[in-house]
Amino acid sequence: MADMVRKSFMLADFSAEATTKAVRRAARSNPMTTYPVVGGLLGGLVMLLFGASTVPLVGTIACGLVGCGSYFYRRFIMWEKYLADHLAKVREQTKDAQLHVLEIVNSEQLRMYADEVWEGQSLARDTLSQLGEATRKRDTLLQAVTDTFQKGSLYERHLQAAEEMYLALLHTIRAIRQNLMNGKSISLVYIEELLARDDLDPERRRALEGQRTIHDDHMQTIKKLLVQNENVLYEVDRLTQVVIETAADDVITLNRICTEISQLAERVRLYSESGLT
């Protein structure tokens, strides 16, 4: 299960190599780049089959120049726009993933666990509280970014960082819900009542003690996941603070902000790969 969760949750790559590849791909796939290139190739094919002449030669050269010029324009001149568009698309994919995980998390079931009288009710209440905190902090960070930065790649990087941190929290809460559900299926009252009997069969006693151990393991895992979430919430607060300080200074230091985002993404990646989710 842990491997499946991690495979479904991949942080966006903020590295220069990944973003450069995305912009190159967008520049190459633009119709103003591809169509002239195809036209040039067809012109070259005509000359190869029927011999070089003025019309196909001029057409081939013209198409080649148009295609190369279009690629150069979009690859270098329009870099910022294409990078921002790429990050915006990634962010929409992240938001779709959030909706998918929220359906699985099922906050109504968490509320039911929190209201019932059983061993994990306080942990269910803590989980619901963290879900509310995660949503509130995510919205606060998004608003701070919107108020601070103009739309562009830096703006989109911050929004993506906020959405991915929220997604990381949702995946952890999903794991907590699963542990709550499994733990609830093991009744400690039933187990303790049977273990208190003097005439209990030894084999049955060992089985009951094993069930109790599994229950305790679920509860301990939930506690560790709650701590992990608090660490991520702390990182959200740190990034929000950086954004607000940037707005207060009225000076945007690109390297500083990008370093914060890269470090933050790496910390969230470590949390998600810690083996707890």
Coordinates of C-alpha atoms in Angstrom, one line a residue:
M1 CA 0.0 0.0 0.0
A2 CA 2.8 2.4 0.8
D3 CA 4.3 1.9 -2.6
M4 CA 1.0 2.5 -4.3
V5 CA 0.5 5.8 -2.4
R6 CA 4.0 7.0 -3.3
K7 CA 3.6 6.1 -7.0
S8 CA 0.3 8.1 -7.1
F9 CA 2.0 11.2 -5.5
M10 CA 4.8 12.6 -7.5
L11 CA 6.1 16.1 -6.7
A12 CA 6.5 18.4 -9.6
D13 CA 10.1 18.9 -10.7
F14 CA 11.2 22.5 -10.2
S15 CA 14.7 21.9 -11.6
A16 CA 16.1 24.0 -14.5
E17 CA 16.5 20.8 -16.5
A18 CA 12.9 19.7 -16.2
T19 CA 11.5 23.2 -16.9
T20 CA 13.8 23.7 -19.8
K21 CA 12.6 20.4 -21.3
A22 CA 9.0 21.5 -20.9
V23 CA 9.5 24.8 -22.7
R24 CA 11.5 23.1 -25.5
R25 CA 8.7 20.6 -25.9
A26 CA 6.1 23.3 -26.1
A27 CA 8.2 25.3 -28.6
R28 CA 8.7 22.3 -30.8
S29 CA 5.0 21.3 -30.8
N30 CA 3.6 24.7 -31.7
P31 CA 1.9 24.6 -35.1
M32 CA 4.0 27.6 -36.3
T33 CA 7.1 25.5 -35.7
T34 CA 6.0 22.0 -36.8
Y35 CA 4.0 22.9 -40.0
P36 CA 6.9 24.9 -41.7
V37 CA 9.3 22.1 -40.7
V38 CA 7.1 19.5 -42.3
G39 CA 6.7 21.8 -45.4
G40 CA 10.5 22.0 -45.6
L41 CA 10.9 18.3 -45.4
L42 CA 8.3 17.8 -48.1
G43 CA 10.1 20.3 -50.3
G44 CA 13.3 18.5 -49.8
L45 CA 11.6 15.2 -50.7
V46 CA 10.3 16.8 -53.9
M47 CA 13.8 18.0 -54.9
L48 CA 15.2 14.5 -54.1
L49 CA 12.7 12.8 -56.3
F50 CA 12.4 15.2 -59.2
G51 CA 15.6 17.2 -59.0
A52 CA 16.3 20.7 -57.6
S53 CA 14.5 23.6 -59.1
T54 CA 13.9 27.2 -58.0
V55 CA 10.4 26.9 -56.6
P56 CA 10.9 23.9 -54.3
L57 CA 14.3 25.2 -53.2
V58 CA 12.9 28.6 -52.2
G59 CA 10.0 27.0 -50.5
T60 CA 12.2 24.6 -48.6
I61 CA 14.5 27.4 -47.4
A62 CA 11.5 29.6 -46.5
C63 CA 9.8 26.9 -44.5
G64 CA 13.1 26.1 -42.7
L65 CA 13.6 29.7 -41.8
V66 CA 10.0 30.1 -40.5
G67 CA 10.2 26.9 -38.5
C68 CA 13.5 27.8 -36.9
G69 CA 12.5 31.3 -36.3
S70 CA 9.3 30.2 -34.6
Y71 CA 11.2 27.8 -32.4
F72 CA 13.8 30.4 -31.4
Y73 CA 11.0 33.0 -30.6
R74 CA 9.1 30.6 -28.4
R75 CA 12.1 28.9 -26.9
F76 CA 13.9 32.1 -25.9
I77 CA 11.8 35.3 -26.3
M78 CA 8.6 33.7 -25.0
W79 CA 10.3 31.6 -22.3
E80 CA 8.5 33.1 -19.4
K81 CA 5.1 32.7 -20.9
Y82 CA 5.6 29.0 -21.9
L83 CA 7.1 28.2 -18.5
A84 CA 4.2 29.8 -16.6
D85 CA 1.7 27.9 -18.8
H86 CA 3.6 24.6 -18.1
L87 CA 3.5 25.2 -14.4
A88 CA -0.2 26.2 -14.5
K89 CA -1.0 22.9 -16.3
V90 CA 0.9 20.9 -13.7
R91 CA -1.0 22.7 -10.9
E92 CA -4.3 21.8 -12.4
Q93 CA -3.2 18.1 -12.5
T94 CA -2.2 18.5 -8.8
K95 CA -5.7 19.9 -7.9
D96 CA -7.4 17.0 -9.8
A97 CA -5.3 14.6 -7.7
Q98 CA -6.4 16.4 -4.5
L99 CA -10.1 15.9 -5.4
H100 CA -9.4 12.2 -6.0
V101 CA -7.7 11.8 -2.6
L102 CA -10.4 13.8 -0.8
E103 CA -13.0 11.4 -2.1
I104 CA -11.0 8.5 -0.6
V105 CA -10.3 10.3 2.7
N106 CA -14.1 10.7 3.3
S107 CA -14.2 13.3 6.1
E108 CA -17.7 12.2 7.0
Q109 CA -16.3 8.8 8.0
L110 CA -13.6 10.6 10.1
R111 CA -16.3 12.5 11.9
M112 CA -18.2 9.3 12.6
Y113 CA -15.0 7.8 14.1
A114 CA -14.5 11.0 16.1
D115 CA -18.0 10.8 17.6
E116 CA -18.0 7.2 18.5
V117 CA -16.8 5.8 21.8
W118 CA -13.8 3.7 21.0
E119 CA -10.0 3.6 21.4
G120 CA -9.2 5.8 18.4
Q121 CA -11.8 8.6 18.7
S122 CA -9.3 11.2 19.9
L123 CA -6.9 10.4 17.0
A124 CA -9.8 10.7 14.6
R125 CA -10.6 14.2 16.1
D126 CA -6.9 15.2 15.7
T127 CA -7.0 14.0 12.1
L128 CA -10.1 16.1 11.3
S129 CA -8.5 19.1 13.0
Q130 CA -5.3 18.7 10.9
L131 CA -7.4 18.4 7.7
G132 CA -9.1 21.8 8.6
E133 CA -5.7 23.3 9.4
A134 CA -4.2 22.1 6.2
T135 CA -7.0 23.6 4.1
R136 CA -6.8 26.9 6.0
K137 CA -3.0 27.2 5.7
R138 CA -3.1 26.3 2.0
D139 CA -5.7 29.0 1.4
T140 CA -3.6 31.5 3.4
L141 CA -0.5 30.8 1.4
L142 CA -2.4 31.0 -1.9
Q143 CA -3.8 34.3 -1.0
A144 CA -0.4 35.6 0.1
V145 CA 1.2 34.5 -3.2
T146 CA -1.7 36.1 -5.2
D147 CA -1.3 39.4 -3.3
T148 CA 2.5 39.4 -3.6
F149 CA 3.5 38.3 -7.1
Q150 CA 2.4 39.1 -10.6
K151 CA 1.4 36.2 -12.7
G152 CA 4.3 34.4 -14.2
S153 CA 6.6 31.5 -13.6
L154 CA 7.6 32.6 -10.1
Y155 CA 3.9 33.1 -9.2
E156 CA 3.0 29.6 -10.5
R157 CA 6.0 28.0 -8.7
H158 CA 4.6 29.2 -5.4
L159 CA 1.1 28.2 -6.1
Q160 CA 2.3 24.7 -7.1
A161 CA 4.3 24.4 -3.9
A162 CA 1.2 25.2 -1.9
E163 CA -0.9 22.7 -3.8
E164 CA 1.7 19.9 -3.5
M165 CA 2.1 20.4 0.2
Y166 CA -1.7 20.1 0.6
L167 CA -1.7 17.0 -1.6
A168 CA 1.1 15.5 0.6
L169 CA -1.0 16.2 3.7
L170 CA -4.1 14.6 2.1
H171 CA -2.1 11.4 1.2
T172 CA -1.0 11.1 4.9
I173 CA -4.6 11.7 6.1
R174 CA -5.7 9.0 3.7
A175 CA -3.2 6.6 5.4
I176 CA -4.5 7.7 8.8
R177 CA -8.1 7.0 7.8
Q178 CA -7.1 3.5 6.6
N179 CA -5.3 2.8 9.9
L180 CA -8.4 4.1 11.8
M181 CA -10.7 1.8 9.8
N182 CA -8.4 -1.2 10.4
G183 CA -7.9 -0.4 14.1
K184 CA -11.7 0.0 14.6
S185 CA -12.3 -3.5 13.3
I186 CA -10.3 -4.8 16.3
S187 CA -12.3 -4.5 19.5
L188 CA -10.1 -4.2 22.6
V189 CA -13.1 -4.7 24.9
Y190 CA -13.8 -8.1 23.3
I191 CA -10.1 -9.0 23.4
E192 CA -9.5 -8.0 27.0
E193 CA -12.7 -9.7 28.2
L194 CA -11.5 -13.0 26.7
L195 CA -7.9 -12.6 27.9
A196 CA -9.2 -12.1 31.5
R197 CA -10.6 -15.7 31.5
D198 CA -8.5 -18.3 33.2
D199 CA -9.8 -21.2 31.1
L200 CA -8.9 -19.7 27.8
D201 CA -7.2 -22.0 25.3
P202 CA -3.4 -21.1 24.9
E203 CA -3.7 -21.0 21.1
R204 CA -6.6 -18.6 21.3
R205 CA -4.8 -16.5 23.8
R206 CA -1.9 -16.1 21.5
A207 CA -4.2 -15.1 18.6
L208 CA -6.0 -12.5 20.8
E209 CA -2.7 -11.1 21.9
G210 CA -1.6 -10.8 18.3
Q211 CA -4.8 -8.9 17.4
R212 CA -4.1 -6.5 20.3
T213 CA -0.6 -6.0 19.0
I214 CA -1.9 -5.2 15.5
H215 CA -4.4 -2.7 17.0
D216 CA -1.6 -1.0 19.0
D217 CA 0.5 -0.8 15.9
H218 CA -2.2 0.9 14.0
M219 CA -2.6 3.5 16.8
Q220 CA 1.2 4.1 16.9
T221 CA 1.3 4.5 13.1
I222 CA -1.5 7.1 13.3
K223 CA 0.4 9.1 16.0
K224 CA 3.6 9.1 13.8
L225 CA 1.6 10.3 10.8
L226 CA 0.0 13.1 12.8
V227 CA 3.5 14.2 13.7
Q228 CA 4.6 14.0 10.1
N229 CA 1.7 16.3 9.1
E230 CA 2.6 18.8 11.8
N231 CA 6.1 19.0 10.1
V232 CA 4.5 19.7 6.7
L233 CA 2.2 22.3 8.3
Y234 CA 5.2 24.0 9.8
E235 CA 6.8 24.1 6.3
V236 CA 3.7 25.8 5.0
D237 CA 3.9 28.5 7.7
R238 CA 7.6 29.0 6.8
L239 CA 6.9 29.5 3.2
T240 CA 4.0 31.8 3.9
Q241 CA 6.3 33.8 6.1
V242 CA 8.9 34.1 3.3
V243 CA 6.2 35.3 0.9
I244 CA 4.9 37.9 3.3
E245 CA 8.4 39.2 4.1
T246 CA 9.1 39.5 0.4
A247 CA 5.9 41.6 0.0
A248 CA 6.9 43.8 3.0
D249 CA 10.4 44.4 1.6
D250 CA 8.9 45.1 -1.8
V251 CA 12.0 43.4 -3.3
I252 CA 11.8 40.0 -5.0
T253 CA 15.1 38.0 -4.7
L254 CA 14.5 35.3 -7.3
N255 CA 17.4 33.1 -6.1
R256 CA 16.3 33.2 -2.5
I257 CA 12.7 32.3 -3.3
C258 CA 13.6 29.5 -5.7
T259 CA 16.0 28.1 -3.1
E260 CA 13.3 28.1 -0.5
I261 CA 10.9 26.3 -2.9
S262 CA 13.5 23.7 -3.9
Q263 CA 14.4 23.0 -0.2
L264 CA 10.8 22.9 0.7
A265 CA 9.9 20.4 -2.1
E266 CA 12.8 18.2 -1.0
R267 CA 11.7 18.2 2.6
V268 CA 8.1 17.3 1.6
R269 CA 9.5 14.6 -0.7
L270 CA 11.5 13.1 2.3
Y271 CA 8.3 13.2 4.4
S272 CA 6.3 11.4 1.7
E273 CA 9.1 8.8 1.3
S274 CA 9.7 8.2 5.0
G275 CA 7.8 4.9 4.8
L276 CA 4.9 6.1 6.9
T277 CA 2.5 6.7 4.1

